JSON list of C-alpha atoms in Angstrom, two decimals:
[
{"chain": "A", "resi": 58, "resn": "LYS", "atom": "CA", "xyz": [6.33, 15.90, 28.18]},
{"chain": "A", "resi": 59, "resn": "GLN", "atom": "CA", "xyz": [3.78, 13.60, 27.04]},
{"chain": "A", "resi": 60, "resn": "GLU", "atom": "CA", "xyz": [4.04, 12.64, 23.24]},
{"chain": "A", "resi": 61, "resn": "VAL", "atom": "CA", "xyz": [1.50, 10.49, 21.38]},
{"chain": "A", "resi": 62, "resn": "THR", "atom": "CA", "xyz": [2.38, 8.98, 18.21]},
{"chain": "A", "resi": 63, "resn": "GLN", "atom": "CA", "xyz": [-0.06, 6.91, 15.63]},
{"chain": "A", "resi": 64, "resn": "ILE", "atom": "CA", "xyz": [1.18, 4.43, 12.99]},
{"chain": "A", "resi": 65, "resn": "PRO", "atom": "CA", "xyz": [0.24, 4.06, 10.36]},
{"chain": "A", "resi": 66, "resn": "ALA", "atom": "CA", "xyz": [-0.95, 7.60, 9.14]},
{"chain": "A", "resi": 67, "resn": "ALA", "atom": "CA", "xyz": [-3.36, 6.29, 6.30]},
{"chain": "A", "resi": 68, "resn": "LEU", "atom": "CA", "xyz": [-4.73, 2.85, 5.86]},
{"chain": "A", "resi": 69, "resn": "SER", "atom": "CA", "xyz": [-7.10, 1.63, 3.02]},
{"chain": "A", "resi": 70, "resn": "VAL", "atom": "CA", "xyz": [-8.84, -1.89, 3.36]},
{"chain": "A", "resi": 71, "resn": "PRO", "atom": "CA", "xyz": [-11.22, -3.94, 1.73]},
{"chain": "A", "resi": 72, "resn": "GLU", "atom": "CA", "xyz": [-14.72, -4.21, 3.65]},
{"chain": "A", "resi": 73, "resn": "GLY", "atom": "CA", "xyz": [-14.87, -6.81, 6.28]},
{"chain": "A", "resi": 74, "resn": "GLU", "atom": "CA", "xyz": [-11.30, -6.95, 6.90]},
{"chain": "A", "resi": 75, "resn": "ASN", "atom": "CA", "xyz": [-10.25, -6.77, 10.78]},
{"chain": "A", "resi": 76, "resn": "LEU", "atom": "CA", "xyz": [-7.51, -4.23, 11.23]},
{"chain": "A", "resi": 77, "resn": "VAL", "atom": "CA", "xyz": [-5.51, -2.90, 14.36]},
{"chain": "A", "resi": 78, "resn": "LEU", "atom": "CA", "xyz": [-4.83, 0.86, 14.88]},
{"chain": "A", "resi": 79, "resn": "ASN", "atom": "CA", "xyz": [-1.59, 1.64, 16.94]},
{"chain": "A", "resi": 80, "resn": "CYS", "atom": "CA", "xyz": [-1.10, 4.18, 19.19]},
{"chain": "A", "resi": 81, "resn": "SER", "atom": "CA", "xyz": [2.20, 4.76, 21.44]},
{"chain": "A", "resi": 82, "resn": "PHE", "atom": "CA", "xyz": [2.98, 7.06, 24.30]},
{"chain": "A", "resi": 83, "resn": "THR", "atom": "CA", "xyz": [6.06, 8.26, 25.71]},
{"chain": "A", "resi": 84, "resn": "ASP", "atom": "CA", "xyz": [4.94, 9.21, 29.28]},
{"chain": "A", "resi": 85, "resn": "SER", "atom": "CA", "xyz": [3.52, 5.89, 30.81]},
{"chain": "A", "resi": 86, "resn": "ALA", "atom": "CA", "xyz": [2.26, 7.50, 34.17]},
{"chain": "A", "resi": 87, "resn": "ILE", "atom": "CA", "xyz": [-1.44, 7.89, 32.67]},
{"chain": "A", "resi": 88, "resn": "TYR", "atom": "CA", "xyz": [-4.37, 7.56, 34.27]},
{"chain": "A", "resi": 89, "resn": "ASN", "atom": "CA", "xyz": [-6.40, 6.66, 31.24]},
{"chain": "A", "resi": 90, "resn": "LEU", "atom": "CA", "xyz": [-6.41, 6.32, 27.54]},
{"chain": "A", "resi": 91, "resn": "GLN", "atom": "CA", "xyz": [-9.25, 7.76, 25.10]},
{"chain": "A", "resi": 92, "resn": "TRP", "atom": "CA", "xyz": [-10.19, 6.71, 21.38]},
{"chain": "A", "resi": 93, "resn": "PHE", "atom": "CA", "xyz": [-11.87, 9.05, 19.26]},
{"chain": "A", "resi": 94, "resn": "ARG", "atom": "CA", "xyz": [-13.43, 8.90, 15.85]},
{"chain": "A", "resi": 95, "resn": "GLN", "atom": "CA", "xyz": [-13.29, 12.09, 13.53]},
{"chain": "A", "resi": 96, "resn": "ASP", "atom": "CA", "xyz": [-15.50, 12.42, 10.69]},
{"chain": "A", "resi": 97, "resn": "PRO", "atom": "CA", "xyz": [-14.27, 15.26, 8.23]},
{"chain": "A", "resi": 98, "resn": "GLY", "atom": "CA", "xyz": [-15.14, 18.66, 9.21]},
{"chain": "A", "resi": 99, "resn": "LYS", "atom": "CA", "xyz": [-16.82, 17.41, 12.46]},
{"chain": "A", "resi": 100, "resn": "GLY", "atom": "CA", "xyz": [-15.89, 17.35, 15.53]},
{"chain": "A", "resi": 101, "resn": "LEU", "atom": "CA", "xyz": [-14.30, 14.43, 17.83]},
{"chain": "A", "resi": 102, "resn": "THR", "atom": "CA", "xyz": [-16.76, 11.68, 19.22]},
{"chain": "A", "resi": 103, "resn": "SER", "atom": "CA", "xyz": [-15.45, 9.34, 21.93]},
{"chain": "A", "resi": 104, "resn": "LEU", "atom": "CA", "xyz": [-15.45, 5.75, 21.28]},
{"chain": "A", "resi": 105, "resn": "LEU", "atom": "CA", "xyz": [-13.60, 4.02, 24.06]},
{"chain": "A", "resi": 106, "resn": "LEU", "atom": "CA", "xyz": [-11.86, 5.03, 27.51]},
{"chain": "A", "resi": 107, "resn": "ILE", "atom": "CA", "xyz": [-9.65, 2.79, 28.83]},
{"chain": "A", "resi": 108, "resn": "GLN", "atom": "CA", "xyz": [-8.62, 3.43, 32.77]},
{"chain": "A", "resi": 109, "resn": "SER", "atom": "CA", "xyz": [-5.10, 2.39, 33.62]},
{"chain": "A", "resi": 110, "resn": "SER", "atom": "CA", "xyz": [-6.12, -0.02, 35.91]},
{"chain": "A", "resi": 111, "resn": "GLN", "atom": "CA", "xyz": [-7.73, -1.80, 32.73]},
{"chain": "A", "resi": 112, "resn": "ARG", "atom": "CA", "xyz": [-6.34, -3.88, 30.07]},
{"chain": "A", "resi": 113, "resn": "GLU", "atom": "CA", "xyz": [-9.12, -3.82, 27.61]},
{"chain": "A", "resi": 114, "resn": "GLN", "atom": "CA", "xyz": [-12.31, -2.09, 26.72]},
{"chain": "A", "resi": 115, "resn": "THR", "atom": "CA", "xyz": [-14.83, -3.24, 24.08]},
{"chain": "A", "resi": 116, "resn": "SER", "atom": "CA", "xyz": [-17.72, -1.41, 22.70]},
{"chain": "A", "resi": 117, "resn": "GLY", "atom": "CA", "xyz": [-19.35, -3.69, 19.92]},
{"chain": "A", "resi": 118, "resn": "ARG", "atom": "CA", "xyz": [-16.91, -4.61, 16.96]},
{"chain": "A", "resi": 119, "resn": "LEU", "atom": "CA", "xyz": [-14.42, -2.34, 18.75]},
{"chain": "A", "resi": 120, "resn": "ASN", "atom": "CA", "xyz": [-11.81, -3.52, 21.28]},
{"chain": "A", "resi": 121, "resn": "ALA", "atom": "CA", "xyz": [-8.86, -1.36, 22.87]},
{"chain": "A", "resi": 122, "resn": "SER", "atom": "CA", "xyz": [-5.95, -2.53, 24.70]},
{"chain": "A", "resi": 123, "resn": "LEU", "atom": "CA", "xyz": [-3.53, -0.42, 26.88]},
{"chain": "A", "resi": 124, "resn": "ASP", "atom": "CA", "xyz": [-0.06, -1.78, 27.84]},
{"chain": "A", "resi": 125, "resn": "LYS", "atom": "CA", "xyz": [1.25, 1.22, 30.07]},
{"chain": "A", "resi": 126, "resn": "SER", "atom": "CA", "xyz": [4.89, -0.48, 30.64]},
{"chain": "A", "resi": 127, "resn": "SER", "atom": "CA", "xyz": [5.45, -0.39, 27.10]},
{"chain": "A", "resi": 128, "resn": "GLY", "atom": "CA", "xyz": [3.60, 2.76, 26.53]},
{"chain": "A", "resi": 129, "resn": "ARG", "atom": "CA", "xyz": [1.38, 1.45, 23.62]},
{"chain": "A", "resi": 130, "resn": "SER", "atom": "CA", "xyz": [-2.28, 1.11, 23.07]},
{"chain": "A", "resi": 131, "resn": "THR", "atom": "CA", "xyz": [-4.43, -0.78, 19.98]},
{"chain": "A", "resi": 132, "resn": "LEU", "atom": "CA", "xyz": [-7.74, -0.19, 18.81]},
{"chain": "A", "resi": 133, "resn": "TYR", "atom": "CA", "xyz": [-9.09, -3.06, 16.74]},
{"chain": "A", "resi": 134, "resn": "ILE", "atom": "CA", "xyz": [-11.95, -2.91, 14.56]},
{"chain": "A", "resi": 135, "resn": "ALA", "atom": "CA", "xyz": [-13.62, -6.12, 13.64]},
{"chain": "A", "resi": 136, "resn": "ALA", "atom": "CA", "xyz": [-15.51, -6.93, 10.48]},
{"chain": "A", "resi": 137, "resn": "SER", "atom": "CA", "xyz": [-14.89, -3.49, 8.79]},
{"chain": "A", "resi": 138, "resn": "GLN", "atom": "CA", "xyz": [-17.43, -1.50, 7.20]},
{"chain": "A", "resi": 139, "resn": "PRO", "atom": "CA", "xyz": [-17.50, 1.35, 5.01]},
{"chain": "A", "resi": 140, "resn": "GLY", "atom": "CA", "xyz": [-19.35, 3.23, 7.56]},
{"chain": "A", "resi": 141, "resn": "ASP", "atom": "CA", "xyz": [-16.12, 2.97, 9.33]},
{"chain": "A", "resi": 142, "resn": "SER", "atom": "CA", "xyz": [-14.05, 5.16, 7.28]},
{"chain": "A", "resi": 143, "resn": "ALA", "atom": "CA", "xyz": [-12.98, 8.33, 9.47]},
{"chain": "A", "resi": 144, "resn": "THR", "atom": "CA", "xyz": [-9.95, 9.42, 11.17]},
{"chain": "A", "resi": 145, "resn": "TYR", "atom": "CA", "xyz": [-9.26, 7.81, 14.72]},
{"chain": "A", "resi": 146, "resn": "LEU", "atom": "CA", "xyz": [-7.62, 9.85, 17.30]},
{"chain": "A", "resi": 147, "resn": "CYS", "atom": "CA", "xyz": [-5.83, 8.46, 20.48]},
{"chain": "A", "resi": 148, "resn": "ALA", "atom": "CA", "xyz": [-5.14, 10.87, 23.34]},
{"chain": "A", "resi": 149, "resn": "ALA", "atom": "CA", "xyz": [-3.45, 10.72, 27.05]},
{"chain": "A", "resi": 150, "resn": "PRO", "atom": "CA", "xyz": [-4.40, 12.85, 29.72]},
{"chain": "A", "resi": 151, "resn": "SER", "atom": "CA", "xyz": [-1.33, 14.86, 31.06]},
{"chain": "A", "resi": 152, "resn": "GLY", "atom": "CA", "xyz": [-0.67, 17.91, 33.12]},
{"chain": "A", "resi": 153, "resn": "SER", "atom": "CA", "xyz": [-2.12, 19.28, 36.26]},
{"chain": "A", "resi": 154, "resn": "ALA", "atom": "CA", "xyz": [-5.39, 20.21, 33.93]},
{"chain": "A", "resi": 155, "resn": "ARG", "atom": "CA", "xyz": [-5.64, 16.42, 32.71]},
{"chain": "A", "resi": 156, "resn": "GLN", "atom": "CA", "xyz": [-5.58, 17.95, 29.29]},
{"chain": "A", "resi": 157, "resn": "LEU", "atom": "CA", "xyz": [-5.38, 15.48, 26.53]},
{"chain": "A", "resi": 158, "resn": "THR", "atom": "CA", "xyz": [-2.53, 15.27, 24.23]},
{"chain": "A", "resi": 159, "resn": "PHE", "atom": "CA", "xyz": [-3.32, 13.81, 20.78]},
{"chain": "A", "resi": 160, "resn": "GLY", "atom": "CA", "xyz": [-1.61, 11.87, 18.14]},
{"chain": "A", "resi": 161, "resn": "SER", "atom": "CA", "xyz": [-2.03, 12.92, 14.58]},
{"chain": "A", "resi": 162, "resn": "GLY", "atom": "CA", "xyz": [-4.37, 10.20, 13.75]},
{"chain": "A", "resi": 163, "resn": "THR", "atom": "CA", "xyz": [-5.00, 7.13, 11.41]},
{"chain": "A", "resi": 164, "resn": "GLN", "atom": "CA", "xyz": [-7.10, 8.00, 8.34]},
{"chain": "A", "resi": 165, "resn": "LEU", "atom": "CA", "xyz": [-8.86, 4.93, 7.66]},
{"chain": "A", "resi": 166, "resn": "THR", "atom": "CA", "xyz": [-10.85, 4.07, 4.37]},
{"chain": "A", "resi": 167, "resn": "VAL", "atom": "CA", "xyz": [-12.98, 0.83, 4.11]},
{"chain": "A", "resi": 168, "resn": "LEU", "atom": "CA", "xyz": [-13.75, 0.18, 0.63]},
{"chain": "A", "resi": 169, "resn": "PRO", "atom": "CA", "xyz": [-16.90, -1.68, -0.50]},
{"chain": "B", "resi": 299, "resn": "ASP", "atom": "CA", "xyz": [-28.92, 16.67, 27.82]},
{"chain": "B", "resi": 300, "resn": "THR", "atom": "CA", "xyz": [-27.88, 17.52, 24.41]},
{"chain": "B", "resi": 301, "resn": "GLY", "atom": "CA", "xyz": [-23.95, 17.34, 24.92]},
{"chain": "B", "resi": 302, "resn": "VAL", "atom": "CA", "xyz": [-21.42, 19.97, 24.20]},
{"chain": "B", "resi": 303, "resn": "SER", "atom": "CA", "xyz": [-22.72, 22.76, 22.05]},
{"chain": "B", "resi": 304, "resn": "GLN", "atom": "CA", "xyz": [-20.36, 25.23, 19.86]},
{"chain": "B", "resi": 305, "resn": "ASN", "atom": "CA", "xyz": [-21.35, 28.41, 17.91]},
{"chain": "B", "resi": 306, "resn": "PRO", "atom": "CA", "xyz": [-21.08, 29.26, 15.23]},
{"chain": "B", "resi": 307, "resn": "ARG", "atom": "CA", "xyz": [-20.17, 26.28, 13.27]},
{"chain": "B", "resi": 308, "resn": "HIS", "atom": "CA", "xyz": [-18.39, 28.18, 10.48]},
{"chain": "B", "resi": 309, "resn": "LYS", "atom": "CA", "xyz": [-16.87, 31.86, 10.54]},
{"chain": "B", "resi": 310, "resn": "ILE", "atom": "CA", "xyz": [-15.47, 33.47, 8.00]},
{"chain": "B", "resi": 311, "resn": "THR", "atom": "CA", "xyz": [-13.31, 36.94, 8.74]},
{"chain": "B", "resi": 312, "resn": "LYS", "atom": "CA", "xyz": [-10.94, 39.19, 7.55]},
{"chain": "B", "resi": 313, "resn": "ARG", "atom": "CA", "xyz": [-7.75, 39.37, 8.50]},
{"chain": "B", "resi": 314, "resn": "GLY", "atom": "CA", "xyz": [-7.61, 41.98, 11.66]},
{"chain": "B", "resi": 315, "resn": "GLN", "atom": "CA", "xyz": [-11.19, 41.64, 12.81]},
{"chain": "B", "resi": 316, "resn": "ASN", "atom": "CA", "xyz": [-11.80, 40.24, 15.96]},
{"chain": "B", "resi": 317, "resn": "VAL", "atom": "CA", "xyz": [-14.02, 36.86, 16.51]},
{"chain": "B", "resi": 318, "resn": "THR", "atom": "CA", "xyz": [-15.60, 35.08, 19.28]},
{"chain": "B", "resi": 319, "resn": "PHE", "atom": "CA", "xyz": [-16.90, 31.59, 19.89]},
{"chain": "B", "resi": 320, "resn": "ARG", "atom": "CA", "xyz": [-18.97, 30.12, 22.00]},
{"chain": "B", "resi": 321, "resn": "CYS", "atom": "CA", "xyz": [-19.33, 26.81, 23.95]},
{"chain": "B", "resi": 322, "resn": "ASP", "atom": "CA", "xyz": [-22.14, 25.27, 26.00]},
{"chain": "B", "resi": 323, "resn": "PRO", "atom": "CA", "xyz": [-20.76, 22.38, 28.10]},
{"chain": "B", "resi": 324, "resn": "ILE", "atom": "CA", "xyz": [-22.73, 19.48, 29.24]},
{"chain": "B", "resi": 325, "resn": "SER", "atom": "CA", "xyz": [-24.61, 21.17, 32.50]},
{"chain": "B", "resi": 326, "resn": "GLU", "atom": "CA", "xyz": [-23.16, 19.24, 35.26]},
{"chain": "B", "resi": 327, "resn": "HIS", "atom": "CA", "xyz": [-19.58, 19.17, 33.65]},
{"chain": "B", "resi": 328, "resn": "ASN", "atom": "CA", "xyz": [-17.33, 21.38, 35.88]},
{"chain": "B", "resi": 329, "resn": "ARG", "atom": "CA", "xyz": [-14.03, 21.15, 33.71]},
{"chain": "B", "resi": 330, "resn": "LEU", "atom": "CA", "xyz": [-14.03, 22.65, 30.20]},
{"chain": "B", "resi": 331, "resn": "TYR", "atom": "CA", "xyz": [-11.01, 22.77, 27.80]},
{"chain": "B", "resi": 332, "resn": "TRP", "atom": "CA", "xyz": [-10.56, 24.45, 24.28]},
{"chain": "B", "resi": 333, "resn": "TYR", "atom": "CA", "xyz": [-8.40, 22.87, 21.72]},
{"chain": "B", "resi": 334, "resn": "ARG", "atom": "CA", "xyz": [-7.54, 24.05, 18.56]},
{"chain": "B", "resi": 335, "resn": "GLN", "atom": "CA", "xyz": [-7.08, 21.56, 15.68]},
{"chain": "B", "resi": 336, "resn": "THR", "atom": "CA", "xyz": [-5.27, 22.32, 12.01]},
{"chain": "B", "resi": 337, "resn": "LEU", "atom": "CA", "xyz": [-5.93, 20.21, 9.05]},
{"chain": "B", "resi": 338, "resn": "GLY", "atom": "CA", "xyz": [-4.15, 16.50, 9.05]},
{"chain": "B", "resi": 339, "resn": "GLN", "atom": "CA", "xyz": [-3.16, 17.07, 13.15]},
{"chain": "B", "resi": 340, "resn": "GLY", "atom": "CA", "xyz": [-4.69, 16.29, 16.22]},
{"chain": "B", "resi": 341, "resn": "PRO", "atom": "CA", "xyz": [-6.13, 19.04, 18.50]},
{"chain": "B", "resi": 342, "resn": "GLU", "atom": "CA", "xyz": [-3.70, 20.75, 20.80]},
{"chain": "B", "resi": 343, "resn": "PHE", "atom": "CA", "xyz": [-4.58, 22.23, 24.18]},
{"chain": "B", "resi": 344, "resn": "LEU", "atom": "CA", "xyz": [-5.25, 26.04, 24.58]},
{"chain": "B", "resi": 345, "resn": "THR", "atom": "CA", "xyz": [-6.85, 26.41, 27.91]},
{"chain": "B", "resi": 346, "resn": "TYR", "atom": "CA", "xyz": [-8.68, 25.11, 30.75]},
{"chain": "B", "resi": 347, "resn": "PHE", "atom": "CA", "xyz": [-11.48, 26.05, 33.02]},
{"chain": "B", "resi": 348, "resn": "GLN", "atom": "CA", "xyz": [-12.31, 24.59, 36.48]},
{"chain": "B", "resi": 349, "resn": "ASN", "atom": "CA", "xyz": [-16.06, 25.93, 37.24]},
{"chain": "B", "resi": 350, "resn": "GLU", "atom": "CA", "xyz": [-15.34, 29.53, 36.46]},
{"chain": "B", "resi": 351, "resn": "ALA", "atom": "CA", "xyz": [-11.45, 29.70, 37.24]},
{"chain": "B", "resi": 352, "resn": "GLN", "atom": "CA", "xyz": [-9.00, 29.68, 34.30]},
{"chain": "B", "resi": 353, "resn": "LEU", "atom": "CA", "xyz": [-6.51, 27.70, 35.80]},
{"chain": "B", "resi": 354, "resn": "GLU", "atom": "CA", "xyz": [-4.02, 26.44, 32.72]},
{"chain": "B", "resi": 355, "resn": "LYS", "atom": "CA", "xyz": [-2.98, 28.07, 29.42]},
{"chain": "B", "resi": 356, "resn": "SER", "atom": "CA", "xyz": [-0.80, 26.84, 26.69]},
{"chain": "B", "resi": 357, "resn": "ARG", "atom": "CA", "xyz": [1.84, 28.64, 25.04]},
{"chain": "B", "resi": 358, "resn": "LEU", "atom": "CA", "xyz": [-0.06, 28.46, 21.79]},
{"chain": "B", "resi": 359, "resn": "LEU", "atom": "CA", "xyz": [-2.39, 30.90, 23.47]},
{"chain": "B", "resi": 360, "resn": "SER", "atom": "CA", "xyz": [-1.13, 34.38, 22.39]},
{"chain": "B", "resi": 361, "resn": "ASP", "atom": "CA", "xyz": [-2.14, 37.64, 23.87]},
{"chain": "B", "resi": 362, "resn": "ARG", "atom": "CA", "xyz": [-4.42, 38.09, 21.03]},
{"chain": "B", "resi": 363, "resn": "PHE", "atom": "CA", "xyz": [-6.65, 35.25, 22.49]},
{"chain": "B", "resi": 364, "resn": "SER", "atom": "CA", "xyz": [-8.79, 35.37, 25.54]},
{"chain": "B", "resi": 365, "resn": "ALA", "atom": "CA", "xyz": [-10.93, 32.94, 27.26]},
{"chain": "B", "resi": 366, "resn": "GLU", "atom": "CA", "xyz": [-13.60, 33.40, 29.78]},
{"chain": "B", "resi": 367, "resn": "ARG", "atom": "CA", "xyz": [-16.33, 31.23, 31.76]},
{"chain": "B", "resi": 368, "resn": "PRO", "atom": "CA", "xyz": [-18.43, 33.31, 33.43]},
{"chain": "B", "resi": 369, "resn": "LYS", "atom": "CA", "xyz": [-20.63, 31.62, 36.39]},
{"chain": "B", "resi": 370, "resn": "GLY", "atom": "CA", "xyz": [-19.05, 28.38, 35.30]},
{"chain": "B", "resi": 371, "resn": "SER", "atom": "CA", "xyz": [-21.35, 27.80, 32.91]},
{"chain": "B", "resi": 372, "resn": "PHE", "atom": "CA", "xyz": [-20.86, 28.61, 28.96]},
{"chain": "B", "resi": 373, "resn": "SER", "atom": "CA", "xyz": [-17.55, 29.93, 27.71]},
{"chain": "B", "resi": 374, "resn": "THR", "atom": "CA", "xyz": [-16.46, 32.00, 25.11]},
{"chain": "B", "resi": 375, "resn": "LEU", "atom": "CA", "xyz": [-12.90, 32.14, 23.23]},
{"chain": "B", "resi": 376, "resn": "GLU", "atom": "CA", "xyz": [-12.25, 35.76, 21.49]},
{"chain": "B", "resi": 377, "resn": "ILE", "atom": "CA", "xyz": [-9.33, 36.11, 19.02]},
{"chain": "B", "resi": 378, "resn": "GLN", "atom": "CA", "xyz": [-8.52, 39.71, 18.51]},
{"chain": "B", "resi": 379, "resn": "ARG", "atom": "CA", "xyz": [-6.69, 40.98, 15.30]},
{"chain": "B", "resi": 380, "resn": "THR", "atom": "CA", "xyz": [-6.92, 37.67, 13.66]},
{"chain": "B", "resi": 381, "resn": "GLU", "atom": "CA", "xyz": [-4.28, 36.40, 11.36]},
{"chain": "B", "resi": 382, "resn": "GLN", "atom": "CA", "xyz": [-4.32, 33.99, 8.45]},
{"chain": "B", "resi": 383, "resn": "GLY", "atom": "CA", "xyz": [-2.55, 31.49, 11.05]},
{"chain": "B", "resi": 384, "resn": "ASP", "atom": "CA", "xyz": [-5.51, 31.42, 13.28]},
{"chain": "B", "resi": 385, "resn": "SER", "atom": "CA", "xyz": [-7.42, 29.67, 10.66]},
{"chain": "B", "resi": 386, "resn": "ALA", "atom": "CA", "xyz": [-8.42, 26.48, 12.28]},
{"chain": "B", "resi": 387, "resn": "MET", "atom": "CA", "xyz": [-11.15, 24.20, 13.95]},
{"chain": "B", "resi": 388, "resn": "TYR", "atom": "CA", "xyz": [-11.64, 25.54, 17.42]},
{"chain": "B", "resi": 389, "resn": "LEU", "atom": "CA", "xyz": [-12.61, 22.48, 19.68]},
{"chain": "B", "resi": 390, "resn": "CYS", "atom": "CA", "xyz": [-14.29, 22.77, 23.04]},
{"chain": "B", "resi": 391, "resn": "ALA", "atom": "CA", "xyz": [-14.59, 19.85, 25.34]},
{"chain": "B", "resi": 392, "resn": "SER", "atom": "CA", "xyz": [-16.19, 19.18, 29.03]},
{"chain": "B", "resi": 393, "resn": "SER", "atom": "CA", "xyz": [-15.57, 16.45, 31.64]},
{"chain": "B", "resi": 394, "resn": "LEU", "atom": "CA", "xyz": [-16.58, 15.79, 35.14]},
{"chain": "B", "resi": 395, "resn": "GLY", "atom": "CA", "xyz": [-14.67, 12.56, 35.60]},
{"chain": "B", "resi": 396, "resn": "PRO", "atom": "CA", "xyz": [-12.31, 10.94, 33.30]},
{"chain": "B", "resi": 397, "resn": "GLY", "atom": "CA", "xyz": [-12.49, 11.26, 29.85]},
{"chain": "B", "resi": 398, "resn": "HIS", "atom": "CA", "xyz": [-13.65, 14.48, 27.96]},
{"chain": "B", "resi": 399, "resn": "THR", "atom": "CA", "xyz": [-16.80, 15.14, 25.79]},
{"chain": "B", "resi": 400, "resn": "PHE", "atom": "CA", "xyz": [-16.27, 17.41, 22.77]},
{"chain": "B", "resi": 401, "resn": "GLY", "atom": "CA", "xyz": [-18.51, 19.55, 20.41]},
{"chain": "B", "resi": 402, "resn": "SER", "atom": "CA", "xyz": [-18.81, 19.65, 16.93]},
{"chain": "B", "resi": 403, "resn": "GLY", "atom": "CA", "xyz": [-16.46, 22.44, 16.81]},
{"chain": "B", "resi": 404, "resn": "THR", "atom": "CA", "xyz": [-16.12, 26.06, 14.97]},
{"chain": "B", "resi": 405, "resn": "ARG", "atom": "CA", "xyz": [-14.30, 26.29, 11.98]},
{"chain": "B", "resi": 406, "resn": "LEU", "atom": "CA", "xyz": [-12.60, 29.61, 11.25]},
{"chain": "B", "resi": 407, "resn": "THR", "atom": "CA", "xyz": [-11.38, 30.93, 7.93]},
{"chain": "B", "resi": 408, "resn": "VAL", "atom": "CA", "xyz": [-9.35, 34.04, 8.07]},
{"chain": "B", "resi": 409, "resn": "VAL", "atom": "CA", "xyz": [-9.44, 35.99, 4.60]}
]
């Protein structure tokens, strides 16, 4: 059974700082890994999808890496802004339905 | 295409009442998923449809829960005899290939 863990649970940084969010998973036989952003009381917005054949994926100030052998993924946010404040969730598909198994998220606060 | 649409956005109901939520997926997506999210946790899988067939159900989906996807288009999730423990955000997602696209969710409060 796939288990996904995210560390830290919460993070507070000053504006402009570069930061790294961590995600680990127990079953390395994954097809891909997806990072999401969730604002309070809202749904999930997909940020990046990394296929199992890729090691990195970039979108603007975001860069996600995937290391299947170690069961880890990281989300790197460059030059953080107050608008980046949100909960960040990683998820890996499992099962015949390829349903997503989520971590509990990292709640990020970027202070102006 | 306006993405995945969920209605209503919020629902407050009394314990013991039945509620129904609707999800309209992205039109060309054949896969549709329902998840439930409680405060401070990541979403948990409830059930999965491929076209109109419900192919997977989580153990979280008790007998009081039922989901349908007639004609493989929109989907409904019904909860009968609601309990306070059903209070959560109910999220719908759809996909065609890798990756999920989520709706904005329905927040259910059982009082």
